mmCIF file of C-alpha atoms in Angstrom:
data_model
loop_
_atom_site.group_PDB
_atom_site.id
_atom_site.type_symbol
_atom_site.label_atom_id
_atom_site.label_comp_id
_atom_site.label_asym_id
_atom_site.label_seq_id
_atom_site.Cartn_x
_atom_site.Cartn_y
_atom_site.Cartn_z
ATOM 1 C CA MET Q 1 43.338 3.057 2.114
ATOM 2 C CA PRO Q 2 41.884 0.350 4.407
ATOM 3 C CA GLU Q 3 44.290 -1.964 6.184
ATOM 4 C CA PRO Q 4 44.285 -5.566 4.929
ATOM 5 C CA ARG Q 5 42.360 -7.959 7.125
ATOM 6 C CA SER Q 6 44.385 -10.499 9.067
ATOM 7 C CA THR Q 7 44.370 -13.990 7.564
ATOM 8 C CA LYS Q 8 45.490 -15.613 10.831
ATOM 9 C CA PRO Q 9 42.932 -18.106 12.158
ATOM 10 C CA ASP Q 10 40.765 -17.001 15.062
ATOM 11 C CA PRO Q 11 41.972 -17.822 18.572
ATOM 12 C CA VAL Q 12 40.192 -20.764 20.188
ATOM 13 C CA ILE Q 13 42.003 -20.578 23.548
ATOM 14 C CA THR Q 14 43.466 -17.387 24.994
ATOM 15 C CA LEU Q 15 45.186 -17.147 28.374
ATOM 16 C CA ARG Q 16 46.447 -13.696 29.348
ATOM 17 C CA GLY Q 17 48.567 -13.140 32.435
ATOM 18 C CA ALA Q 18 47.194 -16.374 33.924
ATOM 19 C CA THR Q 19 48.191 -16.854 37.556
ATOM 20 C CA ALA Q 20 47.032 -19.751 39.726
ATOM 21 C CA THR Q 21 47.945 -21.282 43.057
ATOM 22 C CA LEU Q 22 47.337 -24.688 44.584
ATOM 23 C CA GLY Q 23 47.177 -24.263 48.327
ATOM 24 C CA ALA Q 24 49.773 -21.586 48.990
ATOM 25 C CA ARG Q 25 52.053 -22.659 46.145
ATOM 26 C CA PRO Q 26 52.151 -20.591 42.938
ATOM 27 C CA VAL Q 27 51.681 -22.950 39.968
ATOM 28 C CA LEU Q 28 51.078 -20.551 37.080
ATOM 29 C CA ARG Q 29 53.027 -17.297 37.122
ATOM 30 C CA GLY Q 30 51.350 -14.960 34.661
ATOM 31 C CA ILE Q 31 51.474 -17.081 31.516
ATOM 32 C CA ASP Q 32 50.233 -16.004 28.082
ATOM 33 C CA LEU Q 33 49.046 -18.816 25.828
ATOM 34 C CA THR Q 34 47.053 -18.756 22.594
ATOM 35 C CA VAL Q 35 45.826 -21.657 20.453
ATOM 36 C CA HIS Q 36 44.378 -20.762 17.051
ATOM 37 C CA SER Q 37 41.717 -22.591 15.078
ATOM 38 C CA GLY Q 38 43.082 -25.720 13.380
ATOM 39 C CA GLU Q 39 46.333 -25.778 15.348
ATOM 40 C CA VAL Q 40 47.802 -28.772 17.166
ATOM 41 C CA VAL Q 41 49.699 -27.415 20.165
ATOM 42 C CA ALA Q 42 51.727 -29.460 22.640
ATOM 43 C CA LEU Q 43 52.139 -28.181 26.182
ATOM 44 C CA LEU Q 44 55.429 -29.610 27.408
ATOM 45 C CA GLY Q 45 57.455 -29.538 30.595
ATOM 46 C CA ALA Q 46 58.691 -31.538 33.546
ATOM 47 C CA ASN Q 47 56.452 -32.769 36.341
ATOM 48 C CA GLY Q 48 55.260 -29.813 38.423
ATOM 49 C CA SER Q 49 55.835 -27.276 35.649
ATOM 50 C CA GLY Q 50 52.153 -26.282 35.552
ATOM 51 C CA LYS Q 51 51.002 -28.095 32.406
ATOM 52 C CA SER Q 52 47.905 -29.778 33.822
ATOM 53 C CA THR Q 53 46.989 -26.730 35.892
ATOM 54 C CA ALA Q 54 47.090 -24.631 32.725
ATOM 55 C CA VAL Q 55 44.637 -26.837 30.827
ATOM 56 C CA ARG Q 56 42.385 -27.239 33.860
ATOM 57 C CA SER Q 57 42.247 -23.452 34.186
ATOM 58 C CA VAL Q 58 41.160 -23.282 30.539
ATOM 59 C CA ILE Q 59 38.048 -25.362 31.272
ATOM 60 C CA GLY Q 60 37.381 -23.695 34.622
ATOM 61 C CA GLN Q 61 38.430 -26.545 36.917
ATOM 62 C CA VAL Q 62 41.180 -24.415 38.462
ATOM 63 C CA PRO Q 63 40.234 -20.773 39.142
ATOM 64 C CA LEU Q 64 42.759 -18.103 38.273
ATOM 65 C CA THR Q 65 43.946 -15.717 40.955
ATOM 66 C CA ASP Q 66 44.796 -13.202 38.240
ATOM 67 C CA GLY Q 67 44.587 -12.933 34.460
ATOM 68 C CA SER Q 68 41.893 -14.097 32.067
ATOM 69 C CA VAL Q 69 40.713 -17.027 29.942
ATOM 70 C CA GLU Q 70 38.737 -16.865 26.708
ATOM 71 C CA LEU Q 71 37.257 -19.760 24.716
ATOM 72 C CA PHE Q 72 36.288 -19.089 21.108
ATOM 73 C CA GLY Q 73 36.594 -15.372 21.865
ATOM 74 C CA THR Q 74 34.210 -15.505 24.843
ATOM 75 C CA PRO Q 75 35.347 -14.888 28.439
ATOM 76 C CA LEU Q 76 35.270 -18.144 30.394
ATOM 77 C CA ARG Q 77 32.742 -16.796 32.906
ATOM 78 C CA ARG Q 78 30.230 -16.293 30.058
ATOM 79 C CA PHE Q 79 31.085 -19.376 27.983
ATOM 80 C CA ARG Q 80 28.261 -21.935 27.759
ATOM 81 C CA GLN Q 81 28.908 -23.873 24.530
ATOM 82 C CA TRP Q 82 30.642 -26.826 26.173
ATOM 83 C CA ALA Q 83 29.578 -29.232 23.422
ATOM 84 C CA ARG Q 84 32.258 -27.561 21.288
ATOM 85 C CA ILE Q 85 34.968 -28.870 23.620
ATOM 86 C CA GLY Q 86 36.134 -32.430 24.255
ATOM 87 C CA TYR Q 87 38.299 -32.975 27.330
ATOM 88 C CA VAL Q 88 40.335 -36.086 28.146
ATOM 89 C CA PRO Q 89 41.663 -35.913 31.725
ATOM 90 C CA GLN Q 90 44.813 -37.547 33.003
ATOM 91 C CA ARG Q 91 44.581 -41.296 32.973
ATOM 92 C CA THR Q 92 41.855 -42.633 35.220
ATOM 93 C CA THR Q 93 39.406 -45.493 35.080
ATOM 94 C CA ALA Q 94 36.712 -44.882 32.504
ATOM 95 C CA ALA Q 95 33.793 -45.830 34.746
ATOM 96 C CA SER Q 96 35.157 -44.874 38.184
ATOM 97 C CA GLY Q 97 34.054 -48.165 39.734
ATOM 98 C CA VAL Q 98 30.518 -48.078 38.281
ATOM 99 C CA PRO Q 99 29.682 -51.137 36.114
ATOM 100 C CA ALA Q 100 29.307 -49.926 32.538
ATOM 101 C CA THR Q 101 29.989 -51.057 29.004
ATOM 102 C CA ILE Q 102 32.252 -49.255 26.568
ATOM 103 C CA ARG Q 103 29.203 -48.065 24.631
ATOM 104 C CA GLU Q 104 27.567 -46.674 27.779
ATOM 105 C CA VAL Q 105 30.674 -44.729 28.772
ATOM 106 C CA VAL Q 106 31.198 -43.333 25.276
ATOM 107 C CA SER Q 107 27.491 -42.455 24.995
ATOM 108 C CA ALA Q 108 27.880 -40.231 28.054
ATOM 109 C CA GLY Q 109 30.128 -38.000 25.965
ATOM 110 C CA ARG Q 110 27.230 -37.340 23.599
ATOM 111 C CA LEU Q 111 24.835 -36.041 26.252
ATOM 112 C CA SER Q 112 25.931 -32.429 25.789
ATOM 113 C CA ARG Q 113 24.376 -32.525 22.315
ATOM 114 C CA THR Q 114 21.088 -34.199 23.278
ATOM 115 C CA ARG Q 115 17.777 -32.997 24.658
ATOM 116 C CA LEU Q 116 16.657 -34.565 27.920
ATOM 117 C CA GLY Q 117 19.479 -37.106 27.644
ATOM 118 C CA LEU Q 118 17.744 -39.053 24.851
ATOM 119 C CA LEU Q 119 20.017 -40.387 22.103
ATOM 120 C CA ARG Q 120 18.661 -40.034 18.589
ATOM 121 C CA ARG Q 121 19.907 -41.945 15.545
ATOM 122 C CA ALA Q 122 22.493 -39.259 14.787
ATOM 123 C CA ASP Q 123 23.770 -39.498 18.363
ATOM 124 C CA ARG Q 124 24.064 -43.278 18.237
ATOM 125 C CA ASP Q 125 25.910 -43.023 14.925
ATOM 126 C CA ALA Q 126 28.353 -40.516 16.456
ATOM 127 C CA VAL Q 127 28.977 -42.903 19.368
ATOM 128 C CA ASP Q 128 29.618 -45.772 16.933
ATOM 129 C CA ARG Q 129 32.067 -43.617 14.948
ATOM 130 C CA ALA Q 130 33.950 -42.608 18.094
ATOM 131 C CA ILE Q 131 34.276 -46.211 19.237
ATOM 132 C CA ALA Q 132 35.468 -47.241 15.762
ATOM 133 C CA LEU Q 133 38.040 -44.433 15.698
ATOM 134 C CA VAL Q 134 39.790 -45.881 18.750
ATOM 135 C CA GLY Q 135 39.599 -49.445 17.449
ATOM 136 C CA LEU Q 136 37.154 -50.876 19.980
ATOM 137 C CA THR Q 137 34.108 -51.708 17.843
ATOM 138 C CA ASP Q 138 34.392 -55.423 18.588
ATOM 139 C CA ARG Q 139 34.488 -54.682 22.338
ATOM 140 C CA ALA Q 140 31.631 -52.139 22.481
ATOM 141 C CA LYS Q 141 29.414 -54.352 24.676
ATOM 142 C CA ASP Q 142 32.243 -55.344 27.023
ATOM 143 C CA SER Q 143 32.504 -53.964 30.540
ATOM 144 C CA VAL Q 144 35.187 -51.310 30.915
ATOM 145 C CA SER Q 145 36.327 -53.143 34.042
ATOM 146 C CA ALA Q 146 37.765 -55.843 31.766
ATOM 147 C CA LEU Q 147 39.973 -53.437 29.793
ATOM 148 C CA SER Q 148 43.708 -52.822 29.945
ATOM 149 C CA GLY Q 149 45.112 -49.414 30.847
ATOM 150 C CA GLY Q 150 45.642 -48.517 27.205
ATOM 151 C CA GLN Q 151 42.098 -49.561 26.323
ATOM 152 C CA HIS Q 152 40.721 -47.456 29.190
ATOM 153 C CA GLN Q 153 42.494 -44.447 27.737
ATOM 154 C CA ARG Q 154 41.033 -45.163 24.314
ATOM 155 C CA VAL Q 155 37.527 -45.263 25.846
ATOM 156 C CA LEU Q 156 38.075 -41.864 27.486
ATOM 157 C CA ILE Q 157 39.188 -40.428 24.158
ATOM 158 C CA ALA Q 158 36.187 -41.955 22.372
ATOM 159 C CA ARG Q 159 33.920 -40.383 25.016
ATOM 160 C CA ALA Q 160 35.388 -36.963 24.201
ATOM 161 C CA LEU Q 161 35.146 -37.550 20.432
ATOM 162 C CA ALA Q 162 31.500 -38.634 20.617
ATOM 163 C CA ALA Q 163 30.456 -34.990 20.981
ATOM 164 C CA GLU Q 164 32.268 -34.196 17.720
ATOM 165 C CA PRO Q 165 34.118 -31.298 19.360
ATOM 166 C CA GLU Q 166 35.762 -28.395 17.574
ATOM 167 C CA LEU Q 167 38.421 -28.238 20.305
ATOM 168 C CA LEU Q 168 40.003 -31.343 21.833
ATOM 169 C CA ILE Q 169 42.030 -30.975 25.044
ATOM 170 C CA MET Q 170 43.990 -34.042 26.172
ATOM 171 C CA ASP Q 171 46.001 -34.233 29.396
ATOM 172 C CA GLU Q 172 48.863 -36.756 29.131
ATOM 173 C CA PRO Q 173 46.984 -39.109 26.759
ATOM 174 C CA MET Q 174 50.031 -41.362 26.294
ATOM 175 C CA ALA Q 175 50.978 -41.748 29.970
ATOM 176 C CA GLY Q 176 51.213 -45.419 30.950
ATOM 177 C CA VAL Q 177 49.809 -46.559 27.597
ATOM 178 C CA ASP Q 178 51.321 -49.511 25.724
ATOM 179 C CA LEU Q 179 52.931 -48.947 22.330
ATOM 180 C CA ALA Q 180 50.066 -50.542 20.367
ATOM 181 C CA SER Q 181 47.547 -48.199 21.992
ATOM 182 C CA GLN Q 182 49.883 -45.236 21.454
ATOM 183 C CA GLU Q 183 49.882 -45.931 17.718
ATOM 184 C CA ILE Q 184 46.081 -46.237 17.653
ATOM 185 C CA LEU Q 185 45.714 -42.991 19.567
ATOM 186 C CA ALA Q 186 48.132 -41.228 17.212
ATOM 187 C CA GLU Q 187 46.146 -42.425 14.194
ATOM 188 C CA THR Q 188 42.876 -41.360 15.850
ATOM 189 C CA LEU Q 189 44.271 -37.903 16.473
ATOM 190 C CA ARG Q 190 45.578 -37.710 12.908
ATOM 191 C CA GLU Q 191 42.026 -38.198 11.618
ATOM 192 C CA GLN Q 192 40.679 -35.504 13.936
ATOM 193 C CA VAL Q 193 43.352 -33.045 12.829
ATOM 194 C CA ALA Q 194 42.599 -33.793 9.175
ATOM 195 C CA SER Q 195 38.952 -32.917 9.803
ATOM 196 C CA GLY Q 196 39.950 -29.508 11.211
ATOM 197 C CA THR Q 197 39.751 -30.141 14.960
ATOM 198 C CA THR Q 198 41.868 -27.818 17.095
ATOM 199 C CA VAL Q 199 43.968 -29.765 19.607
ATOM 200 C CA LEU Q 200 45.794 -28.869 22.820
ATOM 201 C CA LEU Q 201 47.874 -31.734 24.221
ATOM 202 C CA VAL Q 202 49.645 -31.946 27.552
ATOM 203 C CA LEU Q 203 52.654 -34.195 26.987
ATOM 204 C CA HIS Q 204 55.718 -35.278 28.915
ATOM 205 C CA GLU Q 205 57.290 -36.462 25.665
ATOM 206 C CA LEU Q 206 56.319 -35.965 22.031
ATOM 207 C CA GLY Q 207 56.457 -39.691 21.175
ATOM 208 C CA PRO Q 208 54.412 -40.887 18.177
ATOM 209 C CA LEU Q 209 52.415 -37.633 18.190
ATOM 210 C CA GLU Q 210 55.433 -35.562 17.180
ATOM 211 C CA PRO Q 211 54.603 -35.458 13.416
ATOM 212 C CA LEU Q 212 51.216 -33.910 14.210
ATOM 213 C CA ILE Q 213 52.473 -31.060 16.398
ATOM 214 C CA ASP Q 214 52.404 -27.580 14.830
ATOM 215 C CA ARG Q 215 53.713 -25.707 17.853
ATOM 216 C CA ALA Q 216 55.142 -26.480 21.281
ATOM 217 C CA ILE Q 217 54.809 -24.404 24.427
ATOM 218 C CA VAL Q 218 57.290 -25.376 27.130
ATOM 219 C CA LEU Q 219 56.542 -24.516 30.757
ATOM 220 C CA ARG Q 220 59.025 -24.433 33.614
ATOM 221 C CA ASP Q 221 58.052 -23.426 37.152
ATOM 222 C CA GLY Q 222 54.782 -21.995 35.879
ATOM 223 C CA CYS Q 223 56.395 -19.775 33.230
ATOM 224 C CA VAL Q 224 56.524 -20.071 29.437
ATOM 225 C CA MET Q 225 60.113 -20.830 28.406
ATOM 226 C CA HIS Q 226 59.464 -21.537 24.720
ATOM 227 C CA ASP Q 227 56.639 -20.974 22.264
ATOM 228 C CA GLY Q 228 57.410 -22.083 18.732
ATOM 229 C CA PRO Q 229 58.372 -25.115 16.676
ATOM 230 C CA PRO Q 230 58.603 -28.424 18.579
ATOM 231 C CA PRO Q 231 62.048 -28.633 20.216
ATOM 232 C CA LYS Q 232 63.379 -31.459 18.059
ATOM 233 C CA ALA Q 233 66.966 -30.475 18.700
ATOM 234 C CA LEU Q 234 66.543 -31.303 22.363
ATOM 235 C CA GLY Q 235 65.237 -34.815 21.792
ATOM 236 C CA GLN Q 236 62.467 -36.562 23.690
ATOM 237 C CA HIS Q 237 64.105 -36.500 27.123
ATOM 238 C CA ALA Q 238 65.833 -33.149 27.212
ATOM 239 C CA LEU Q 239 63.116 -30.654 27.967
ATOM 240 C CA PRO Q 240 64.034 -28.050 30.578
ATOM 241 C CA GLY Q 241 63.856 -29.579 34.027
ATOM 242 C CA HIS Q 242 63.402 -33.138 32.748
ATOM 243 C CA ASP Q 243 64.678 -35.799 35.132
ATOM 244 C CA HIS Q 244 66.830 -37.602 32.569
ATOM 245 C CA VAL Q 245 69.930 -35.392 32.329
ATOM 246 C CA HIS Q 246 73.116 -36.599 30.707
ATOM 247 C CA PRO Q 247 75.812 -36.924 33.403
ATOM 248 C CA HIS Q 248 78.234 -34.717 31.486
ATOM 249 C CA ALA Q 249 75.676 -31.987 30.891
ATOM 250 C CA ALA Q 250 75.066 -31.003 34.489
ATOM 251 C CA SER Q 251 78.127 -28.775 34.812
ATOM 252 C CA GLU Q 252 77.280 -26.613 31.815
ATOM 253 C CA PRO Q 253 73.974 -24.968 30.840
ATOM 254 C CA ALA Q 254 72.423 -26.225 27.602
ATOM 255 C CA ARG Q 255 72.891 -23.846 24.694
ATOM 256 C CA THR Q 256 69.455 -23.997 23.119
ATOM 257 C CA GLY Q 257 66.776 -21.503 22.244
ATOM 258 C CA LEU Q 258 64.626 -22.919 25.037
ATOM 259 C CA LEU Q 259 66.897 -21.784 27.815
ATOM 260 C CA THR Q 260 68.117 -18.411 26.548
#
């Protein structure tokens, strides 16, 4: 009798035994990490835990010294379908000092789906939708140099969304962003999740994105300490190694599933 086929969604990201160093310092110590189609996964941990290095290794920005990466079931070294992936780096200026409007920056995110860099009607419509999703339609012709930090972050997210990616990777999207922009970004992400986009988020805290998170992976010193439901019992500021430790907690180890 044939075995029943698995109903679990296909893996979109697979890290196996991933090891990486920066300089001479080990940053990832043989981690295993899988994100399945349609999942929203938060990568959590204190500063220096390896979160950003992990996502940068996924897209090939940080080479592994050992282990492997697969995207949509294809080894990273053979993967070429980059239009399927939207990446939002850690907060930076959207135009890197080059004069540009919001529309111009967001349009750059569509180039992976164009021929010879020429935007067709469908491409322009996708750019307009991405700008609308982050609430900047009325500012589309404005220079990005005139934007606040939170608005810059929204432009970077719109640039990633313009390609209509199947996988969205965001590195600390809420860092240094005002509350109003945080709420807009959370609503934007909610719409992407509803449409079936797979999401991997690097976060220091869950914040307003917490209701969207299916699974949390907690890193400490380059190792996976937890892979499962978001650690609600710990609260926003009590992840392993977090700087904000209650003064009475230092003398006794926390009794949680994350640390056992």
